[in-house]
XYZ file of C-alpha atoms in Angstrom:
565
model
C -53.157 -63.430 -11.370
C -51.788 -61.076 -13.925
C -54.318 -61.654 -16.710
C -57.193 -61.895 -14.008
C -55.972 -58.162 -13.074
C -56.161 -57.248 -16.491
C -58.869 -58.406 -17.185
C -60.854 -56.833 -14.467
C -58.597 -53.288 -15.860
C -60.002 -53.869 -18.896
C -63.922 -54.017 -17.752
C -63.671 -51.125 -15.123
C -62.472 -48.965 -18.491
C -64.937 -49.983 -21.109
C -67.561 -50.467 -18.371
C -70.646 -52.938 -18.909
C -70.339 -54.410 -22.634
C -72.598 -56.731 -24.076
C -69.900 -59.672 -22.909
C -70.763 -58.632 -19.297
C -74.006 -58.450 -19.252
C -74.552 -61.524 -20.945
C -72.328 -63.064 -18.364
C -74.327 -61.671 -16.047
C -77.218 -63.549 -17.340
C -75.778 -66.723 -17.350
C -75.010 -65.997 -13.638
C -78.681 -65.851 -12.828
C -78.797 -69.789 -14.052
C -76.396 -71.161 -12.298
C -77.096 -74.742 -10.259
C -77.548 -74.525 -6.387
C -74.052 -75.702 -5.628
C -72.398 -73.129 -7.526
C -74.218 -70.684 -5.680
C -73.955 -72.194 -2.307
C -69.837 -72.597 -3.463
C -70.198 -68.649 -4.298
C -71.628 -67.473 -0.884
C -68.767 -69.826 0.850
C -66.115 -67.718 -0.853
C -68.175 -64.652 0.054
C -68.087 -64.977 3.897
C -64.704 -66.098 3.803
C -63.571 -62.858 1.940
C -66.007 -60.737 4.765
C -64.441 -62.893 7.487
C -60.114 -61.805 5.843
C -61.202 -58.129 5.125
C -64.744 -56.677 6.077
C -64.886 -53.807 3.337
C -64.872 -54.582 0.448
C -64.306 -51.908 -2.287
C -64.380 -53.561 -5.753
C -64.156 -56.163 -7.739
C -60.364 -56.030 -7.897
C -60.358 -56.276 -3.997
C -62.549 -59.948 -4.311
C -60.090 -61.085 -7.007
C -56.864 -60.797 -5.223
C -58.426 -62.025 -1.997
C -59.606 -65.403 -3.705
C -56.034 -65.873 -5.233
C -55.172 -65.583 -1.647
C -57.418 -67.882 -0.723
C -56.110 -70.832 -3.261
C -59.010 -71.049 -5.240
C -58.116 -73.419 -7.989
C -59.172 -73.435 -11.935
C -60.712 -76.680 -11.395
C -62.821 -75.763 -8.495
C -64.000 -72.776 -10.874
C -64.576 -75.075 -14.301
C -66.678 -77.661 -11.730
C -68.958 -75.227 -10.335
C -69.580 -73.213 -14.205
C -67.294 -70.025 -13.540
C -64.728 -69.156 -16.354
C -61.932 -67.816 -14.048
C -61.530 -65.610 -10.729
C -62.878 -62.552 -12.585
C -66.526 -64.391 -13.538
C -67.030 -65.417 -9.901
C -65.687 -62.229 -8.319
C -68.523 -60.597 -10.498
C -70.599 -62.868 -9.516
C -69.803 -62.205 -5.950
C -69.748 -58.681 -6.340
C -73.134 -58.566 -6.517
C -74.353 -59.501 -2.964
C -71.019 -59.899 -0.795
C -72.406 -56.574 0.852
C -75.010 -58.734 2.388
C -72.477 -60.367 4.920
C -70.510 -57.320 5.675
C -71.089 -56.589 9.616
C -71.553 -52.913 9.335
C -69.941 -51.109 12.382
C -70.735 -47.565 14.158
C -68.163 -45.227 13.056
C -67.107 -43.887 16.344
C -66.289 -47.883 17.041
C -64.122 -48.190 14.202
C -62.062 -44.542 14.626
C -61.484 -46.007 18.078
C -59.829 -49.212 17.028
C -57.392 -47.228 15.700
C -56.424 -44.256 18.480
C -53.095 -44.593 19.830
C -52.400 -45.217 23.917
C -51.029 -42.019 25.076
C -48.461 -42.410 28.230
C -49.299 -41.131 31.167
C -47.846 -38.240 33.034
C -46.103 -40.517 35.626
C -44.810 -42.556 32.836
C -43.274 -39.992 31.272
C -42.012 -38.231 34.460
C -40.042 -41.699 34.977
C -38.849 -41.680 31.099
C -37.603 -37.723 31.467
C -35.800 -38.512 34.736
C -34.269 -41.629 33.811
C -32.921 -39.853 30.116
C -30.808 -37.425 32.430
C -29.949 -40.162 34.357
C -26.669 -40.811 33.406
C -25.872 -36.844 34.055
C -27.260 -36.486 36.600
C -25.703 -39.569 38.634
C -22.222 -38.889 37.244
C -22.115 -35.246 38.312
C -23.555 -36.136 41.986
C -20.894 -38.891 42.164
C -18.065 -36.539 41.241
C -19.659 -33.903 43.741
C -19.251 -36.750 46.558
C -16.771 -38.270 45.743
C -14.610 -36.437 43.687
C -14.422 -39.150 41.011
C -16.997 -39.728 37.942
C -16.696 -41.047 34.480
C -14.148 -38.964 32.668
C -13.084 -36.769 35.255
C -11.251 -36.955 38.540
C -10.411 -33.914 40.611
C -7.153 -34.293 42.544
C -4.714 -35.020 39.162
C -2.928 -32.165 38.285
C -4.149 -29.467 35.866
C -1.570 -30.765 32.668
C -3.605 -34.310 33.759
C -7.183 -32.840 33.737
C -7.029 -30.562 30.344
C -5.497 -33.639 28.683
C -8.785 -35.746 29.590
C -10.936 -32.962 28.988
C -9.510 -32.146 25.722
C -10.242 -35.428 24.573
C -14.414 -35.677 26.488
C -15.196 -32.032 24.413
C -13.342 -33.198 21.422
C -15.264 -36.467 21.126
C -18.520 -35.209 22.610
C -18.047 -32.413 19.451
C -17.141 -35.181 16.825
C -20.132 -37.308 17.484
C -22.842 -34.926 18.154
C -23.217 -34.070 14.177
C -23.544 -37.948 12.860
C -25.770 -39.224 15.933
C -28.244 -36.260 15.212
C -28.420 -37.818 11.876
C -28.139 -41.583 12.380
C -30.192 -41.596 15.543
C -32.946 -40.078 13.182
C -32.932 -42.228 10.786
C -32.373 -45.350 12.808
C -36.179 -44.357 14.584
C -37.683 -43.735 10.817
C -36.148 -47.700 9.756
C -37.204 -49.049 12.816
C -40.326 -48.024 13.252
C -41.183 -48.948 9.242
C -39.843 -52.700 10.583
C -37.256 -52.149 7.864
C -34.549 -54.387 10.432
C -32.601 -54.816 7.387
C -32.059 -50.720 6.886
C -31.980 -50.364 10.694
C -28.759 -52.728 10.897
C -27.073 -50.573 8.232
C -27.786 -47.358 9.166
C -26.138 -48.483 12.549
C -23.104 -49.680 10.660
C -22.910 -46.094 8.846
C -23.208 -44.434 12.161
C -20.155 -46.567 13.043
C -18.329 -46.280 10.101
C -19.069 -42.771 9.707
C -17.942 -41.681 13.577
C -15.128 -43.847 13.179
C -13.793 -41.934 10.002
C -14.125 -39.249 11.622
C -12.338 -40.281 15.009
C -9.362 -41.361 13.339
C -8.557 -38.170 11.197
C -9.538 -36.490 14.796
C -7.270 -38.307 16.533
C -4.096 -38.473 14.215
C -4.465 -34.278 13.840
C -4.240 -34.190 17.624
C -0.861 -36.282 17.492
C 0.606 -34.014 14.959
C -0.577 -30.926 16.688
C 0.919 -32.448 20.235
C 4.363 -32.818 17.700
C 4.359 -29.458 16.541
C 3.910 -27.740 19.674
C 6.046 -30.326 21.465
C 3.609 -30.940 23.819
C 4.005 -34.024 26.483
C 3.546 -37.579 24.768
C 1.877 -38.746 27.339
C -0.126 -36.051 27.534
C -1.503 -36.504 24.027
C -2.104 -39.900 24.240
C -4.349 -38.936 27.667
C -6.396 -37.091 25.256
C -6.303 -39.713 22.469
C -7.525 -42.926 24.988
C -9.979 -40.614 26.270
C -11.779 -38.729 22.832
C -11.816 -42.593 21.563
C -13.613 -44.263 24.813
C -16.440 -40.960 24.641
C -16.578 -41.395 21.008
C -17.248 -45.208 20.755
C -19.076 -44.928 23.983
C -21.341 -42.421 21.984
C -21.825 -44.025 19.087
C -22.669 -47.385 20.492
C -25.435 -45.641 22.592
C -27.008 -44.405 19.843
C -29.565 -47.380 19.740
C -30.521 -46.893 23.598
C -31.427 -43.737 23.139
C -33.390 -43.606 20.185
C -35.687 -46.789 20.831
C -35.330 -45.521 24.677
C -34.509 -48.210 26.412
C -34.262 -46.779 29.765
C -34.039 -49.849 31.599
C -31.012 -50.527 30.033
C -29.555 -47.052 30.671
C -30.134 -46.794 33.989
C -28.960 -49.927 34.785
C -25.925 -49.804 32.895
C -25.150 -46.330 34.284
C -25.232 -47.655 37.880
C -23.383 -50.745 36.974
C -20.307 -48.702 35.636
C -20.475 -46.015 38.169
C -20.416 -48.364 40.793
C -17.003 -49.846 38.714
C -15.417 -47.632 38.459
C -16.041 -45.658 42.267
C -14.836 -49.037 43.938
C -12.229 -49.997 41.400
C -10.945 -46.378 42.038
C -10.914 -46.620 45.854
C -9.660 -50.030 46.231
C -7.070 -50.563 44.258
C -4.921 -47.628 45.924
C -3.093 -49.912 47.437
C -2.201 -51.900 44.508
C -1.469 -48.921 41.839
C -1.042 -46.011 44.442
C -0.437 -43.694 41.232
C -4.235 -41.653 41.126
C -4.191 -41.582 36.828
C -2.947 -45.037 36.121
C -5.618 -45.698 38.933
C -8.536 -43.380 37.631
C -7.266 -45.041 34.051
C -8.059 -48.496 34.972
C -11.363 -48.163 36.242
C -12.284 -45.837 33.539
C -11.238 -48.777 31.310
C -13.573 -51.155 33.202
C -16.621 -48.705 33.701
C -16.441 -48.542 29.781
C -16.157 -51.871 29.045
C -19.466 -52.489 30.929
C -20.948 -49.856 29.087
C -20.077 -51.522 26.289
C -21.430 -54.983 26.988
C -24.804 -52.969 28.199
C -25.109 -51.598 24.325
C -24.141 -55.004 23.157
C -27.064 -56.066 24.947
C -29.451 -53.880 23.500
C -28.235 -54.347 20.049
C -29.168 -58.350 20.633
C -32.401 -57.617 22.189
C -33.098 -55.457 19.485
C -32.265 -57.232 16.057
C -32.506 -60.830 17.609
C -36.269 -61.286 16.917
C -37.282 -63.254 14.201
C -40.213 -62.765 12.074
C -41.005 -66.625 12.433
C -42.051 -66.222 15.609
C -45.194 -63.693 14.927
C -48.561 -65.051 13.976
C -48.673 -63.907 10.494
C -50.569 -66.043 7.771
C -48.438 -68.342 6.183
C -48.788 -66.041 2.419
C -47.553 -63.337 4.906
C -43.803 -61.889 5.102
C -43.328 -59.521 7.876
C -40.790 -57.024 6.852
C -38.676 -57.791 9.167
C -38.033 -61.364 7.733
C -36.646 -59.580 5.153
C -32.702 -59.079 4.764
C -32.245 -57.187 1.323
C -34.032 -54.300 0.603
C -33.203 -50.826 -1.226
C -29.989 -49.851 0.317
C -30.116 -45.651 0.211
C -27.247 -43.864 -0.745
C -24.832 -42.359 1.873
C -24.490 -39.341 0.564
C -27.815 -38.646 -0.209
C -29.247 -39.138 3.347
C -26.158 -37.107 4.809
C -27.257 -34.104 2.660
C -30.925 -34.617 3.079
C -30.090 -34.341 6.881
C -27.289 -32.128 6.831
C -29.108 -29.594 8.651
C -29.356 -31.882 11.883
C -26.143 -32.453 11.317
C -24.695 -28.598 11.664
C -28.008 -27.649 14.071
C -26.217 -30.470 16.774
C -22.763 -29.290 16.090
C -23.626 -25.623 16.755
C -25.230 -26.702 19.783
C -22.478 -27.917 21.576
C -20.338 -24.794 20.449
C -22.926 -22.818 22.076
C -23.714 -24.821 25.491
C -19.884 -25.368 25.792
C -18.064 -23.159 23.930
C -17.170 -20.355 26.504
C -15.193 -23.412 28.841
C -12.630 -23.980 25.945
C -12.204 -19.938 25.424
C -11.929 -19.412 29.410
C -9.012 -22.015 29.199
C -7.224 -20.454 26.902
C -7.032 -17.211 28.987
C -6.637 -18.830 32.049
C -4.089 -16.838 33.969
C -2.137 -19.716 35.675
C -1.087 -20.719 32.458
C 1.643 -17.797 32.985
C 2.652 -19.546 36.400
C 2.680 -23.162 35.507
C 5.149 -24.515 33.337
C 3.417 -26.564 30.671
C 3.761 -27.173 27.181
C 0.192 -26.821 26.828
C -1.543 -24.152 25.246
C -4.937 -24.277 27.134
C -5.544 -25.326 30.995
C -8.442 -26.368 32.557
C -9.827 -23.437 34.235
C -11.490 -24.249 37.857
C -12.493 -21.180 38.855
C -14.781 -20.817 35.283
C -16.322 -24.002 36.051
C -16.722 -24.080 39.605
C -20.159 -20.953 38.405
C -20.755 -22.299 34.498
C -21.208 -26.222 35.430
C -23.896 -25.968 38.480
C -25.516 -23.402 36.746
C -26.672 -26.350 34.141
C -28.840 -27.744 36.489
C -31.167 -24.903 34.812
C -30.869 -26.779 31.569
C -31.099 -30.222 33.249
C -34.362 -29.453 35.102
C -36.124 -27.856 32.213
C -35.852 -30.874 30.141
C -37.701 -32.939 32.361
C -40.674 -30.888 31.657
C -39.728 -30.266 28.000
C -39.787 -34.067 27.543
C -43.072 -34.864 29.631
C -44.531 -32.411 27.684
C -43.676 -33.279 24.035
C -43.422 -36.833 25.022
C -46.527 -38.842 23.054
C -46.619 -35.557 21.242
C -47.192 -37.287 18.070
C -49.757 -39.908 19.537
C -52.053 -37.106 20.537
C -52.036 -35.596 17.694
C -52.615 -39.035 15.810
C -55.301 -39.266 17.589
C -56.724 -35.923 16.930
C -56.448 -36.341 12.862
C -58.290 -39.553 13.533
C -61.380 -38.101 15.219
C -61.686 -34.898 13.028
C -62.474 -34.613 9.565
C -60.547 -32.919 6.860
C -62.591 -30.021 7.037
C -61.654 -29.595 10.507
C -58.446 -29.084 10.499
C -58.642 -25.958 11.985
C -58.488 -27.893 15.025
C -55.195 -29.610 14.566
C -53.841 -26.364 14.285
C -55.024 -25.171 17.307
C -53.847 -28.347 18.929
C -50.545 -27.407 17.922
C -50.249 -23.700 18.407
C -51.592 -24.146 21.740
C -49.163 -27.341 22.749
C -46.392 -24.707 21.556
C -46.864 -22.271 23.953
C -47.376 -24.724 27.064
C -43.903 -25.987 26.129
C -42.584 -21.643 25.878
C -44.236 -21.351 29.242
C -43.156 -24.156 31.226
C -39.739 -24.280 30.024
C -39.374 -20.391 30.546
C -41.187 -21.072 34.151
C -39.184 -24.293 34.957
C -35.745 -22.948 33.982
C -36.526 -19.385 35.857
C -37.832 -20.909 38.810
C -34.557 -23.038 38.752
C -31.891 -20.283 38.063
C -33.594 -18.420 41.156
C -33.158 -21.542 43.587
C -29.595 -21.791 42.488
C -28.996 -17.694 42.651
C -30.656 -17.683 45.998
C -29.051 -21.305 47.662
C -25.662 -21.302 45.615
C -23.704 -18.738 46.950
C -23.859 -19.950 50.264
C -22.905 -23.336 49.976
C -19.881 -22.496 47.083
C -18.747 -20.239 49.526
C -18.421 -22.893 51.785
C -16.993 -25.160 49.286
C -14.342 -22.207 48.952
C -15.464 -20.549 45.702
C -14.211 -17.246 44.522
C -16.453 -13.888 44.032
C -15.542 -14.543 40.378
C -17.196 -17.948 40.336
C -20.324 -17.013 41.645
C -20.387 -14.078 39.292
C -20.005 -16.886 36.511
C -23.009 -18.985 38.321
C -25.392 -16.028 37.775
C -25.141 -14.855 34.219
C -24.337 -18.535 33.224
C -27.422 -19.639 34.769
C -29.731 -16.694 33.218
C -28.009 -17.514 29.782
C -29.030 -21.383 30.798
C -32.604 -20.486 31.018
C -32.632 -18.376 27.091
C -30.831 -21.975 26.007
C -33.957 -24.000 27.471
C -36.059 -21.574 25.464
C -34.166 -22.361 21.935
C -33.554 -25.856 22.928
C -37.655 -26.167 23.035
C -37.947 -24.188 20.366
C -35.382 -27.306 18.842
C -37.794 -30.038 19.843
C -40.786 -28.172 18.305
C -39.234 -27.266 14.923
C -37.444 -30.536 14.590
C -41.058 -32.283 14.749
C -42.358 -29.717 12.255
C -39.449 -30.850 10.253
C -39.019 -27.454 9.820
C -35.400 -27.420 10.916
C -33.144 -25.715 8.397
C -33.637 -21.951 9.629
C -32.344 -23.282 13.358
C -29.453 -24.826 12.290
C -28.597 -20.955 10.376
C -29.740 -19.396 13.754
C -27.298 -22.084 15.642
C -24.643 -20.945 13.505
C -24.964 -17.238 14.068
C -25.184 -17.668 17.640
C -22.327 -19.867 17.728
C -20.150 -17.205 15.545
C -21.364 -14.583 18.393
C -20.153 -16.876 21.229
C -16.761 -17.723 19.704
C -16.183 -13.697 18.546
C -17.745 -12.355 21.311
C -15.544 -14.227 23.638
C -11.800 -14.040 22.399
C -12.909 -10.133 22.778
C -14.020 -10.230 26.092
C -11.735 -12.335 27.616
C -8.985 -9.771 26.755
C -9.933 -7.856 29.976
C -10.522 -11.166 31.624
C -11.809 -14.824 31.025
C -14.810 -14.413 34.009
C -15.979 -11.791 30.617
C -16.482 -14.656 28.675
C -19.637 -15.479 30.323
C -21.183 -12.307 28.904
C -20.353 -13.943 25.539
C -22.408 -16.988 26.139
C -25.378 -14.894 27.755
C -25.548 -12.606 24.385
C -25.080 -15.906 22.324
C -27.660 -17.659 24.206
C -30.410 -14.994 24.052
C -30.023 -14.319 20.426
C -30.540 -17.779 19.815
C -33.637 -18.006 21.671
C -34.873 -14.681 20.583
C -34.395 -15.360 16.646
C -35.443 -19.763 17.453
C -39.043 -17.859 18.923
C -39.603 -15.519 16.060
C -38.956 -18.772 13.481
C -40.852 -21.105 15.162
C -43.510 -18.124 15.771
C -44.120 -17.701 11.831
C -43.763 -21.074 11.356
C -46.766 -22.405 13.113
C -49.031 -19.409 11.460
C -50.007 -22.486 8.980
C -49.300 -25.665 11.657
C -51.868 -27.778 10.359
C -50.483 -27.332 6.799
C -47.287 -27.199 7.732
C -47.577 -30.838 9.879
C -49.517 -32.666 7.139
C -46.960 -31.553 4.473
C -44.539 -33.855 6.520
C -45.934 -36.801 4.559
C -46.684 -35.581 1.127
């Protein structure tokens, strides 16, 4: 194969020599079987790849096809090269020409429909959505319980934000790359970048969790307390982390499913065995363990269903390795795709501050912490959350529509480079521009629209539910600031598929800085002041997201197509 290959290098750069052409010649004089063994080979190379470019492209196809030396010496050919000249020559009478607009359609992607991907956007919240209406009814949901008292409740929430903040950095990365290996069949890379995700969170858990041991030692806080916080940062971490891989190939099924299963658990482990532990943690504690152990088998589950398929099982020709028979390939450095995606990395980390941030500072000024004796220095603050966590329902809602709307994103716009020429691509650009400001407009109307049922319904029924003036204060401004986050979170989803995501992840930062400044000020006078931290935080981060993503797209077309050079 190698010397046919160079020998067909070495015509196509010297061009027709006197060799050739009386090769050529002898080609014209060649017995009938030769020919008819000639044209055989011909329609079988039409019938494996219908255009045929060169000579190069007839030569490797017959050393596919097993063509021997002595079934070239019998019918007068030399080697592979002197037939696939030979060939060359009329193998464009068997081609079956097709219409173009037949071809460019063999090739357009399925799009999913709008109902499709109303059912994917619902079921993504899912898991929020049922855990926070279970809690509302029932006063019990995965990692949190209302009637435990307020040492109980900071101790398990110390532990959700801590390993909800530890996490959100690596899966932003892994989860990324896990898609890119995946959907390159690249199983091999796919298993290990799980294993890094693993490895990597589980680093990082384990410094996490031995600094909050010492820092429960030196401000002699409650043992028991601390290791409340440990058992719970390591069950959202691992939880987390093993998750990843229903997420990112979306296996929804599995998510809802699994979500029900373990609510279920853990509401009539809860309930029922009061009589058999009548102590409400230890209680809460065991069917927390249970609802997370079914979790776990659920992302067990996918992991099998995902990596169990076998490449022996696809119709492939038997020359044919699918890449995912393959179990070596080029392992990439660590380090080298953590700072390649180190911008995901910080733009998910600043994120949570952001969307969360102004809980942790409200607890730390939380007035009863001067009437209850506890070693803590932080309590969960129920009147700040009783206004900032309803008021994400604004968020919640709007990301139904931002997903339905960049959902299949990228198989439109496949679509669109497929039926345009390259001197059109003034109209992938106005694809783009124009998809960018239906996602501005129906996140900014879905989020208002939301903020004004929950302004307008709210106050009545919290008031009922025994609120305070103070919370529904909180509900308003949070739920305004919810609606500028919807803005720079699709301003997120647009940039990050522009790859363009490195000015965000700055802007993240800044707001973040404003947030956590902004709110140790305020909450001086008061912590209901910190809200006004997280409203000026918010709206600077959609404000400077809009003006980035704004100048970005000036040049969309160019911008998208430099993606893959």
């Amino acid at each position: 194969m190698v010397q046919t290959l160079a020998k067909i290098q070495f015509y196509s750069k010297w061009g027709e020599n006197k060799e050739l052409s009386k090769f050529a010649f002898e080609m014209e004089t060649l017995p009938r079987d030769a020919r008819i063994f000639a044209e055989k080979a011909a329609r079988t190379i039409i019938e494996a790849q219908d255009n045929i470019e060169s000579v190069t492209d007839i030569a490797i196809l017959l050393e596919i096809m097993g063509v021997t030396k002595d079934e070239l010496e019998q019918n007068g050919f030399e080697d592979i090269y002197d037939l696939s000249v030979y060939i060359n020559d009329f193998v464009e009478f068997y081609e079956v020409k097709h219409d173009e607009s037949e071809v460019i359609s063999s090739f357009l992607v399925k799009v999913p429909s709008k109902k499709k991907r109303a059912i994917e956007s619902m079921a993504m919240i899912f898991p929020w959505i049922a855990s926070l209406a279970l809690f509302l009814v029932s006063g019990v949901s995965l990692w949190m319980v209302s009637g435990l008292p307020a040492e109980d409740i900071t101790a398990l929430m110390v532990g959700v934000f801590l390993g909800i903040f530890i996490t959100q950095g690596p899966l932003e990365v892994f989860q990324r790359l896990f898609v890119m290996n995946h959907n390159q069949l690249n199983t091999s890379a796919a298993k290990r970048t799980m294993k890094r995700n693993f490895l990597c969170i589980s680093s990082i858990l384990t410094v996490t969790s031995f600094l909050l041991v010492l820092s429960g030692y030196m401000l002699d806080i409650s043992p028991d307390l601390v290791l409340l916080s440990v058992v719970s940062l390591v069950t959202v971490s691992l939880h987390r982390a093993s998750y990843m891989i229903v997420y990112a190939l979306r296996k929804l099924k599995i998510l809802v499913v699994s979500y029900s299963a373990a609510l279920a658990i853990l509401f009539l482990t809860y309930y029922l065995a009061w009589i058999i532990i009548p102590d409400t943690l230890e209680r809460y504690l065991l069917a927390l363990g249970l609802a997370f152990l079914s979790l776990t088998v659920s992302a067990v589950y996918a992991y099998y269903k995902t990596f169990n398929s076998s490449s022996k099982h696809e119709a492939h020709p038997s020359f044919y390795k699918s890449p995912k028979g393959i179990s070596n390939t080029i392992k990439a450095r660590f380090l080298v795709q953590m700072l390649d995606s180190v911008s995901y990395y910080f733009l998910g980390t600043f994120l949570f501050i952001i969307m969360f941030g102004d809980r942790l500072i409200s607890w730390l000024f939380n007035p009863d912490l001067d009437s209850t004796k506890t070693s803590l220095p932080l309590l969960f603050n129920t009147t700040y959350h009783s206004g900032a966590d309803p008021a994400m329902m604004v968020f919640l809602a709007t990301s139904i529509t931002q997903y339905m709307i960049m959902s299949g994103f990228y198989e439109e716009l496949s679509n669109i480079t497929l039926e345009n020429k390259t001197t059109q691509i003034d109209r992938v650009d106005k694809f783009l521009k124009k998809r960018y400001r239906k996602l501005i407009l129906l996140s900014l109307a879905t989020s208002c629209f939301v903020a004004f049922i929950l302004n307008y319904l709210g106050p009545d029924i919290m008031m009922q539910l025994g609120a305070s003036d103070l919370s529904l204060d909180i509900l308003t401004i949070s739920s305004i600031g919810n609606v500028f986050i919807s803005i720079f979170v699709a301003n997120i989803m647009f940039a990050t598929f522009m790859n363009k995501v490195k000015g965000l992840a700055i802007i993240a930062m800044f707001a973040a800085l404003i947030l956590v400044i902004g709110g140790l000020s305020l909450a001086q006078d008061g912590f209901g002041n910190t809200v006004y931290a997280y409203l000026a935080s918010a709206f600077v981060a959609a404000l400077l997201s809009s003006l980035y993503v704004m100048r970005t797209i000036k040049k969309a077309a160019s911008i998208y197509f430099a993606r893959f050079s």
